[in-house]
């Protein structure tokens, strides 16, 4: 009997390969976002980001760069996640596979990463997201598409965040 | 530490490849998880409709015993209309478009605030679309049957129903106050930051 793949099955396979491609490319980024927004519950948030990326795949039109699209989904999930904590905890836990990804990851222990984490913790959730995109060298246009504000406003924000970081770093140096 | 140093640390952190995992198992888990979530939502909707049908059947069974009183008949018609109102209200709240996670953060937070507002409104207005119509209908049915001969019994019955209805209103307002209001406040703060 000839096997013919149905349209739905073919779409499913496309989604699956796209998802795995995104996972390979953005895995570290999603982990970092989860850590920046949920220090103690980073694994839970990481799972949620993965789930939201998976669920949002049908809306990925390919007309925006995958990086920008992933940032949108991941940041939206992360920024509103703690606020939904109660609801999330009541949900069914995601079993083995995703847990495995989270638990096998060894956190970066170098000073730079630790410093970055502590500086990020001092910023507001919105500024944290903008800083991550700036560090990731997204253009102002891309960042504006993620946040949903004008490029001009973002330039001012980024300047202010850099100023804040310099002040925090100076405080740390003075403490030492 | 300069901005460039931070950037180097960030890049070192995010450039790590994912650990080796059973990808088929991960995809299977994700698919199952989504299906489970849809199933739960569908089951919750069906449970609510089943409750409405159960009430309707209950009143249909009572109908031969109470139709002698025209006040009770009005009560039954009232309750039937109320059940339709409940179905419409639940269906309307269930038809709301789900939040789109890939909107811009500003739009996403705005959508989430609107969603919170809808939930708060639904819980606050429960007195108008759920409790009060039910209270009036139940009292009409009982009143038609019990009055004028069993005034005391009717008074006690009305008091119990009143307390139960008050409890439902209180629980719903409490849920709005404890769950949705803080969530909304946080989202508004986030929206202002953005």
GROMACS .gro file of C-alpha atoms in nm:
model
  370
    1UNK     CA    1   0.000   0.000   0.000
    2UNK     CA    2   0.137   0.339  -0.098
    3UNK     CA    3   0.191   0.569   0.194
    4UNK     CA    4   0.080   0.923   0.139
    5UNK     CA    5   0.139   1.182   0.408
    6UNK     CA    6  -0.170   1.388   0.487
    7UNK     CA    7  -0.156   1.770   0.490
    8UNK     CA    8  -0.198   1.780   0.866
    9UNK     CA    9   0.078   1.525   0.925
   10UNK     CA   10   0.309   1.711   0.693
   11UNK     CA   11   0.237   2.038   0.875
   12UNK     CA   12   0.304   1.860   1.205
   13UNK     CA   13   0.640   1.738   1.080
   14UNK     CA   14   0.726   2.089   0.958
   15UNK     CA   15   0.640   2.229   1.302
   16UNK     CA   16   0.847   1.965   1.473
   17UNK     CA   17   1.157   2.027   1.263
   18UNK     CA   18   1.114   2.403   1.300
   19UNK     CA   19   1.082   2.363   1.677
   20UNK     CA   20   1.396   2.149   1.702
   21UNK     CA   21   1.583   2.398   1.486
   22UNK     CA   22   1.476   2.682   1.716
   23UNK     CA   23   1.567   2.476   2.022
   24UNK     CA   24   1.919   2.421   1.888
   25UNK     CA   25   1.965   2.785   1.800
   26UNK     CA   26   1.803   2.952   2.102
   27UNK     CA   27   1.836   2.701   2.384
   28UNK     CA   28   2.099   2.903   2.574
   29UNK     CA   29   1.903   3.224   2.525
   30UNK     CA   30   1.582   3.076   2.668
   31UNK     CA   31   1.775   2.940   2.967
   32UNK     CA   32   1.931   3.280   3.027
   33UNK     CA   33   1.592   3.453   3.003
   34UNK     CA   34   1.444   3.202   3.249
   35UNK     CA   35   1.728   3.264   3.494
   36UNK     CA   36   1.696   3.640   3.462
   37UNK     CA   37   1.326   3.638   3.546
   38UNK     CA   38   1.292   3.349   3.790
   39UNK     CA   39   1.605   3.281   3.983
   40UNK     CA   40   1.478   3.000   4.205
   41UNK     CA   41   1.211   2.869   3.969
   42UNK     CA   42   1.419   2.906   3.652
   43UNK     CA   43   1.356   2.545   3.549
   44UNK     CA   44   0.980   2.592   3.573
   45UNK     CA   45   0.996   2.910   3.370
   46UNK     CA   46   1.225   2.745   3.116
   47UNK     CA   47   0.968   2.468   3.070
   48UNK     CA   48   0.695   2.727   3.028
   49UNK     CA   49   0.896   2.916   2.766
   50UNK     CA   50   0.950   2.594   2.571
   51UNK     CA   51   0.583   2.511   2.593
   52UNK     CA   52   0.477   2.859   2.480
   53UNK     CA   53   0.721   2.847   2.186
   54UNK     CA   54   0.573   2.511   2.086
   55UNK     CA   55   0.215   2.634   2.119
   56UNK     CA   56   0.287   2.955   1.929
   57UNK     CA   57   0.457   2.782   1.635
   58UNK     CA   58   0.143   2.781   1.416
   59UNK     CA   59   0.147   3.163   1.429
   60UNK     CA   60   0.511   3.181   1.319
   61UNK     CA   61   0.478   3.326   0.973
   62UNK     CA   62   0.845   3.330   0.890
   63UNK     CA   63   0.820   3.695   0.789
   64UNK     CA   64   1.001   3.800   1.102
   65UNK     CA   65   1.340   3.665   1.195
   66UNK     CA   66   1.311   3.364   1.419
   67UNK     CA   67   1.527   3.538   1.682
   68UNK     CA   68   1.287   3.832   1.713
   69UNK     CA   69   0.985   3.602   1.720
   70UNK     CA   70   1.143   3.383   1.989
   71UNK     CA   71   1.233   3.687   2.195
   72UNK     CA   72   0.873   3.804   2.179
   73UNK     CA   73   0.732   3.473   2.299
   74UNK     CA   74   1.003   3.414   2.560
   75UNK     CA   75   0.993   3.764   2.706
   76UNK     CA   76   0.613   3.777   2.712
   77UNK     CA   77   0.612   3.445   2.895
   78UNK     CA   78   0.889   3.543   3.135
   79UNK     CA   79   0.763   3.892   3.219
   80UNK     CA   80   0.415   3.773   3.309
   81UNK     CA   81   0.515   3.435   3.448
   82UNK     CA   82   0.573   3.518   3.813
   83UNK     CA   83   0.241   3.693   3.816
   84UNK     CA   84   0.070   3.369   3.723
   85UNK     CA   85   0.272   3.156   3.962
   86UNK     CA   86  -0.026   3.031   4.157
   87UNK     CA   87  -0.206   2.910   3.848
   88UNK     CA   88   0.109   2.753   3.706
   89UNK     CA   89   0.172   2.549   4.018
   90UNK     CA   90  -0.176   2.404   4.002
   91UNK     CA   91  -0.112   2.277   3.651
   92UNK     CA   92   0.009   1.932   3.568
   93UNK     CA   93   0.388   1.906   3.574
   94UNK     CA   94   0.554   1.845   3.244
   95UNK     CA   95   0.706   1.499   3.259
   96UNK     CA   96   1.049   1.358   3.194
   97UNK     CA   97   1.174   1.505   2.868
   98UNK     CA   98   1.166   1.874   2.947
   99UNK     CA   99   1.274   1.818   3.306
  100UNK     CA  100   1.572   1.639   3.166
  101UNK     CA  101   1.681   1.935   2.957
  102UNK     CA  102   1.653   2.164   3.254
  103UNK     CA  103   1.830   1.942   3.504
  104UNK     CA  104   2.118   1.847   3.278
  105UNK     CA  105   2.215   2.207   3.230
  106UNK     CA  106   2.505   2.324   3.440
  107UNK     CA  107   2.481   2.687   3.531
  108UNK     CA  108   2.763   2.916   3.432
  109UNK     CA  109   2.968   2.990   3.735
  110UNK     CA  110   3.213   3.242   3.598
  111UNK     CA  111   3.235   3.586   3.758
  112UNK     CA  112   3.114   3.769   3.448
  113UNK     CA  113   2.791   3.573   3.432
  114UNK     CA  114   2.736   3.608   3.806
  115UNK     CA  115   2.796   3.982   3.783
  116UNK     CA  116   2.559   4.008   3.487
  117UNK     CA  117   2.290   3.819   3.678
  118UNK     CA  118   2.324   4.044   3.982
  119UNK     CA  119   2.314   4.358   3.768
  120UNK     CA  120   2.009   4.234   3.582
  121UNK     CA  121   1.832   4.162   3.909
  122UNK     CA  122   1.856   4.533   3.993
  123UNK     CA  123   1.674   4.636   3.676
  124UNK     CA  124   1.297   4.643   3.625
  125UNK     CA  125   1.153   4.345   3.432
  126UNK     CA  126   1.103   4.559   3.122
  127UNK     CA  127   1.458   4.699   3.134
  128UNK     CA  128   1.597   4.349   3.188
  129UNK     CA  129   1.443   4.236   2.860
  130UNK     CA  130   1.576   4.538   2.674
  131UNK     CA  131   1.924   4.481   2.820
  132UNK     CA  132   1.924   4.117   2.706
  133UNK     CA  133   1.833   4.219   2.353
  134UNK     CA  134   2.100   4.490   2.357
  135UNK     CA  135   2.362   4.239   2.474
  136UNK     CA  136   2.242   4.010   2.197
  137UNK     CA  137   2.304   4.290   1.946
  138UNK     CA  138   1.951   4.315   1.815
  139UNK     CA  139   1.897   4.631   1.612
  140UNK     CA  140   1.675   4.907   1.750
  141UNK     CA  141   1.416   4.820   1.486
  142UNK     CA  142   1.412   4.456   1.599
  143UNK     CA  143   1.391   4.554   1.965
  144UNK     CA  144   1.109   4.797   1.888
  145UNK     CA  145   0.922   4.513   1.715
  146UNK     CA  146   0.961   4.294   2.023
  147UNK     CA  147   0.864   4.557   2.280
  148UNK     CA  148   0.608   4.740   2.069
  149UNK     CA  149   0.738   5.094   2.107
  150UNK     CA  150   0.923   5.346   1.890
  151UNK     CA  151   1.293   5.318   1.808
  152UNK     CA  152   1.352   5.664   1.952
  153UNK     CA  153   1.206   5.568   2.286
  154UNK     CA  154   1.422   5.255   2.288
  155UNK     CA  155   1.741   5.450   2.220
  156UNK     CA  156   1.669   5.665   2.525
  157UNK     CA  157   1.589   5.354   2.731
  158UNK     CA  158   1.907   5.172   2.628
  159UNK     CA  159   2.116   5.479   2.710
  160UNK     CA  160   1.955   5.500   3.053
  161UNK     CA  161   2.004   5.128   3.119
  162UNK     CA  162   2.374   5.150   3.027
  163UNK     CA  163   2.405   5.445   3.264
  164UNK     CA  164   2.238   5.244   3.540
  165UNK     CA  165   2.470   4.950   3.477
  166UNK     CA  166   2.774   5.175   3.499
  167UNK     CA  167   2.646   5.308   3.832
  168UNK     CA  168   2.582   4.956   3.966
  169UNK     CA  169   2.926   4.838   3.853
  170UNK     CA  170   3.084   5.139   4.024
  171UNK     CA  171   2.893   5.057   4.346
  172UNK     CA  172   3.025   4.699   4.331
  173UNK     CA  173   3.383   4.822   4.274
  174UNK     CA  174   3.352   5.065   4.565
  175UNK     CA  175   3.221   4.786   4.790
  176UNK     CA  176   3.522   4.569   4.699
  177UNK     CA  177   3.353   4.569   3.426
  178UNK     CA  178   3.259   4.731   3.096
  179UNK     CA  179   2.951   4.682   2.882
  180UNK     CA  180   3.164   4.481   2.639
  181UNK     CA  181   3.265   4.246   2.924
  182UNK     CA  182   2.900   4.192   3.008
  183UNK     CA  183   2.829   4.125   2.643
  184UNK     CA  184   3.106   3.864   2.630
  185UNK     CA  185   2.964   3.691   2.941
  186UNK     CA  186   2.616   3.696   2.791
  187UNK     CA  187   2.733   3.547   2.463
  188UNK     CA  188   2.933   3.276   2.641
  189UNK     CA  189   2.621   3.190   2.838
  190UNK     CA  190   2.379   3.172   2.547
  191UNK     CA  191   2.605   3.004   2.295
  192UNK     CA  192   2.597   2.671   2.472
  193UNK     CA  193   2.432   2.395   2.269
  194UNK     CA  194   2.139   2.207   2.418
  195UNK     CA  195   2.222   1.884   2.602
  196UNK     CA  196   2.174   1.555   2.422
  197UNK     CA  197   1.816   1.446   2.485
  198UNK     CA  198   1.561   1.213   2.339
  199UNK     CA  199   1.404   1.459   2.097
  200UNK     CA  200   1.120   1.229   2.002
  201UNK     CA  201   1.025   1.198   2.368
  202UNK     CA  202   1.035   1.578   2.405
  203UNK     CA  203   0.810   1.629   2.101
  204UNK     CA  204   0.576   1.358   2.222
  205UNK     CA  205   0.556   1.519   2.565
  206UNK     CA  206   0.486   1.863   2.419
  207UNK     CA  207   0.213   1.730   2.192
  208UNK     CA  208   0.053   1.538   2.477
  209UNK     CA  209   0.078   1.835   2.708
  210UNK     CA  210  -0.104   2.063   2.461
  211UNK     CA  211  -0.371   1.800   2.399
  212UNK     CA  212  -0.416   1.754   2.773
  213UNK     CA  213  -0.457   2.127   2.825
  214UNK     CA  214  -0.722   2.150   2.548
  215UNK     CA  215  -0.898   1.846   2.693
  216UNK     CA  216  -0.906   2.007   3.040
  217UNK     CA  217  -1.058   2.328   2.903
  218UNK     CA  218  -1.320   2.135   2.705
  219UNK     CA  219  -1.403   1.921   3.007
  220UNK     CA  220  -1.449   2.232   3.227
  221UNK     CA  221  -1.689   2.384   2.970
  222UNK     CA  222  -1.887   2.062   2.945
  223UNK     CA  223  -1.907   2.038   3.325
  224UNK     CA  224  -2.061   2.385   3.339
  225UNK     CA  225  -2.315   2.299   3.070
  226UNK     CA  226  -2.393   1.969   3.242
  227UNK     CA  227  -2.470   2.157   3.564
  228UNK     CA  228  -2.715   2.379   3.374
  229UNK     CA  229  -2.882   2.074   3.215
  230UNK     CA  230  -2.904   1.904   3.558
  231UNK     CA  231  -3.084   2.208   3.703
  232UNK     CA  232  -3.318   2.217   3.403
  233UNK     CA  233  -3.398   1.845   3.444
  234UNK     CA  234  -3.453   1.897   3.818
  235UNK     CA  235  -3.713   2.165   3.752
  236UNK     CA  236  -3.873   1.960   3.475
  237UNK     CA  237  -3.923   1.677   3.728
  238UNK     CA  238  -4.074   1.920   3.978
  239UNK     CA  239  -4.301   2.075   3.717
  240UNK     CA  240  -4.610   1.847   3.758
  241UNK     CA  241  -4.612   1.919   4.132
  242UNK     CA  242  -4.586   2.295   4.110
  243UNK     CA  243  -4.781   2.387   3.801
  244UNK     CA  244  -5.102   2.434   4.003
  245UNK     CA  245  -4.968   2.767   4.127
  246UNK     CA  246  -4.932   3.048   3.873
  247UNK     CA  247  -4.658   3.214   4.085
  248UNK     CA  248  -4.456   2.892   4.073
  249UNK     CA  249  -4.519   2.869   3.698
  250UNK     CA  250  -4.375   3.219   3.657
  251UNK     CA  251  -4.083   3.103   3.874
  252UNK     CA  252  -4.017   2.805   3.645
  253UNK     CA  253  -4.028   3.025   3.334
  254UNK     CA  254  -3.797   3.268   3.511
  255UNK     CA  255  -3.551   2.989   3.600
  256UNK     CA  256  -3.560   2.858   3.240
  257UNK     CA  257  -3.478   3.209   3.114
  258UNK     CA  258  -3.200   3.234   3.371
  259UNK     CA  259  -3.048   2.904   3.253
  260UNK     CA  260  -3.040   3.040   2.898
  261UNK     CA  261  -2.869   3.355   3.031
  262UNK     CA  262  -2.608   3.142   3.212
  263UNK     CA  263  -2.536   2.939   2.898
  264UNK     CA  264  -2.502   3.257   2.689
  265UNK     CA  265  -2.274   3.424   2.946
  266UNK     CA  266  -2.051   3.117   2.977
  267UNK     CA  267  -2.038   3.066   2.602
  268UNK     CA  268  -1.949   3.434   2.551
  269UNK     CA  269  -1.668   3.418   2.806
  270UNK     CA  270  -1.542   3.093   2.649
  271UNK     CA  271  -1.535   3.244   2.300
  272UNK     CA  272  -1.273   3.504   2.394
  273UNK     CA  273  -0.971   3.481   2.164
  274UNK     CA  274  -0.675   3.327   2.348
  275UNK     CA  275  -0.378   3.551   2.422
  276UNK     CA  276  -0.123   3.550   2.148
  277UNK     CA  277   0.223   3.500   2.300
  278UNK     CA  278   0.400   3.627   1.991
  279UNK     CA  279   0.248   3.976   2.000
  280UNK     CA  280   0.477   4.261   2.096
  281UNK     CA  281   0.528   4.280   2.471
  282UNK     CA  282   0.322   4.598   2.492
  283UNK     CA  283   0.029   4.438   2.308
  284UNK     CA  284   0.062   4.115   2.504
  285UNK     CA  285   0.050   4.294   2.840
  286UNK     CA  286  -0.244   4.505   2.720
  287UNK     CA  287  -0.429   4.191   2.608
  288UNK     CA  288  -0.357   4.028   2.941
  289UNK     CA  289  -0.490   4.332   3.131
  290UNK     CA  290  -0.808   4.320   2.920
  291UNK     CA  291  -0.840   3.950   2.993
  292UNK     CA  292  -0.801   4.022   3.367
  293UNK     CA  293  -1.064   4.297   3.345
  294UNK     CA  294  -1.306   4.055   3.180
  295UNK     CA  295  -1.248   3.795   3.451
  296UNK     CA  296  -1.291   4.054   3.728
  297UNK     CA  297  -1.609   4.186   3.563
  298UNK     CA  298  -1.749   3.835   3.527
  299UNK     CA  299  -1.680   3.756   3.894
  300UNK     CA  300  -1.811   4.090   4.018
  301UNK     CA  301  -2.125   4.073   3.806
  302UNK     CA  302  -2.202   3.719   3.919
  303UNK     CA  303  -2.472   3.870   4.139
  304UNK     CA  304  -2.659   3.997   3.831
  305UNK     CA  305  -2.621   3.712   3.583
  306UNK     CA  306  -2.614   3.416   3.824
  307UNK     CA  307  -2.711   3.470   4.186
  308UNK     CA  308  -2.997   3.722   4.179
  309UNK     CA  309  -3.195   3.561   3.894
  310UNK     CA  310  -3.154   3.220   4.060
  311UNK     CA  311  -3.261   3.365   4.397
  312UNK     CA  312  -3.572   3.529   4.251
  313UNK     CA  313  -3.668   3.217   4.053
  314UNK     CA  314  -3.624   2.983   4.348
  315UNK     CA  315  -3.827   3.212   4.577
  316UNK     CA  316  -4.106   3.241   4.321
  317UNK     CA  317  -4.129   2.865   4.286
  318UNK     CA  318  -4.116   2.804   4.661
  319UNK     CA  319  -4.344   3.101   4.736
  320UNK     CA  320  -4.610   2.982   4.492
  321UNK     CA  321  -4.615   2.646   4.662
  322UNK     CA  322  -4.575   2.748   5.030
  323UNK     CA  323  -4.755   3.081   5.065
  324UNK     CA  324  -4.980   3.188   5.227
  325UNK     CA  325  -5.008   2.881   5.455
  326UNK     CA  326  -4.644   2.813   5.544
  327UNK     CA  327  -4.510   3.161   5.604
  328UNK     CA  328  -4.252   3.058   5.866
  329UNK     CA  329  -4.121   2.769   5.658
  330UNK     CA  330  -4.099   2.998   5.354
  331UNK     CA  331  -3.914   3.262   5.562
  332UNK     CA  332  -3.659   3.004   5.681
  333UNK     CA  333  -3.620   2.867   5.328
  334UNK     CA  334  -3.565   3.218   5.188
  335UNK     CA  335  -3.309   3.293   5.460
  336UNK     CA  336  -3.111   2.975   5.381
  337UNK     CA  337  -3.119   3.048   5.007
  338UNK     CA  338  -3.015   3.407   5.078
  339UNK     CA  339  -2.715   3.293   5.284
  340UNK     CA  340  -2.612   3.044   5.013
  341UNK     CA  341  -2.639   3.312   4.743
  342UNK     CA  342  -2.444   3.554   4.961
  343UNK     CA  343  -2.174   3.288   5.000
  344UNK     CA  344  -2.148   3.245   4.623
  345UNK     CA  345  -2.117   3.622   4.573
  346UNK     CA  346  -1.855   3.644   4.848
  347UNK     CA  347  -1.648   3.358   4.703
  348UNK     CA  348  -1.651   3.512   4.357
  349UNK     CA  349  -1.558   3.859   4.480
  350UNK     CA  350  -1.285   3.708   4.695
  351UNK     CA  351  -1.140   3.528   4.391
  352UNK     CA  352  -1.143   3.858   4.201
  353UNK     CA  353  -0.977   4.041   4.490
  354UNK     CA  354  -0.713   3.779   4.577
  355UNK     CA  355  -0.627   3.642   4.237
  356UNK     CA  356  -0.711   3.874   3.951
  357UNK     CA  357  -0.672   4.216   4.116
  358UNK     CA  358  -0.304   4.167   4.220
  359UNK     CA  359  -0.233   4.013   3.880
  360UNK     CA  360  -0.390   4.312   3.708
  361UNK     CA  361  -0.199   4.559   3.929
  362UNK     CA  362   0.130   4.388   3.839
  363UNK     CA  363   0.046   4.394   3.471
  364UNK     CA  364  -0.049   4.763   3.483
  365UNK     CA  365   0.284   4.836   3.655
  366UNK     CA  366   0.465   4.638   3.385
  367UNK     CA  367   0.272   4.818   3.113
  368UNK     CA  368   0.375   5.154   3.261
  369UNK     CA  369   0.739   5.041   3.271
  370UNK     CA  370   0.719   4.948   2.905
   0.00000   0.00000   0.00000
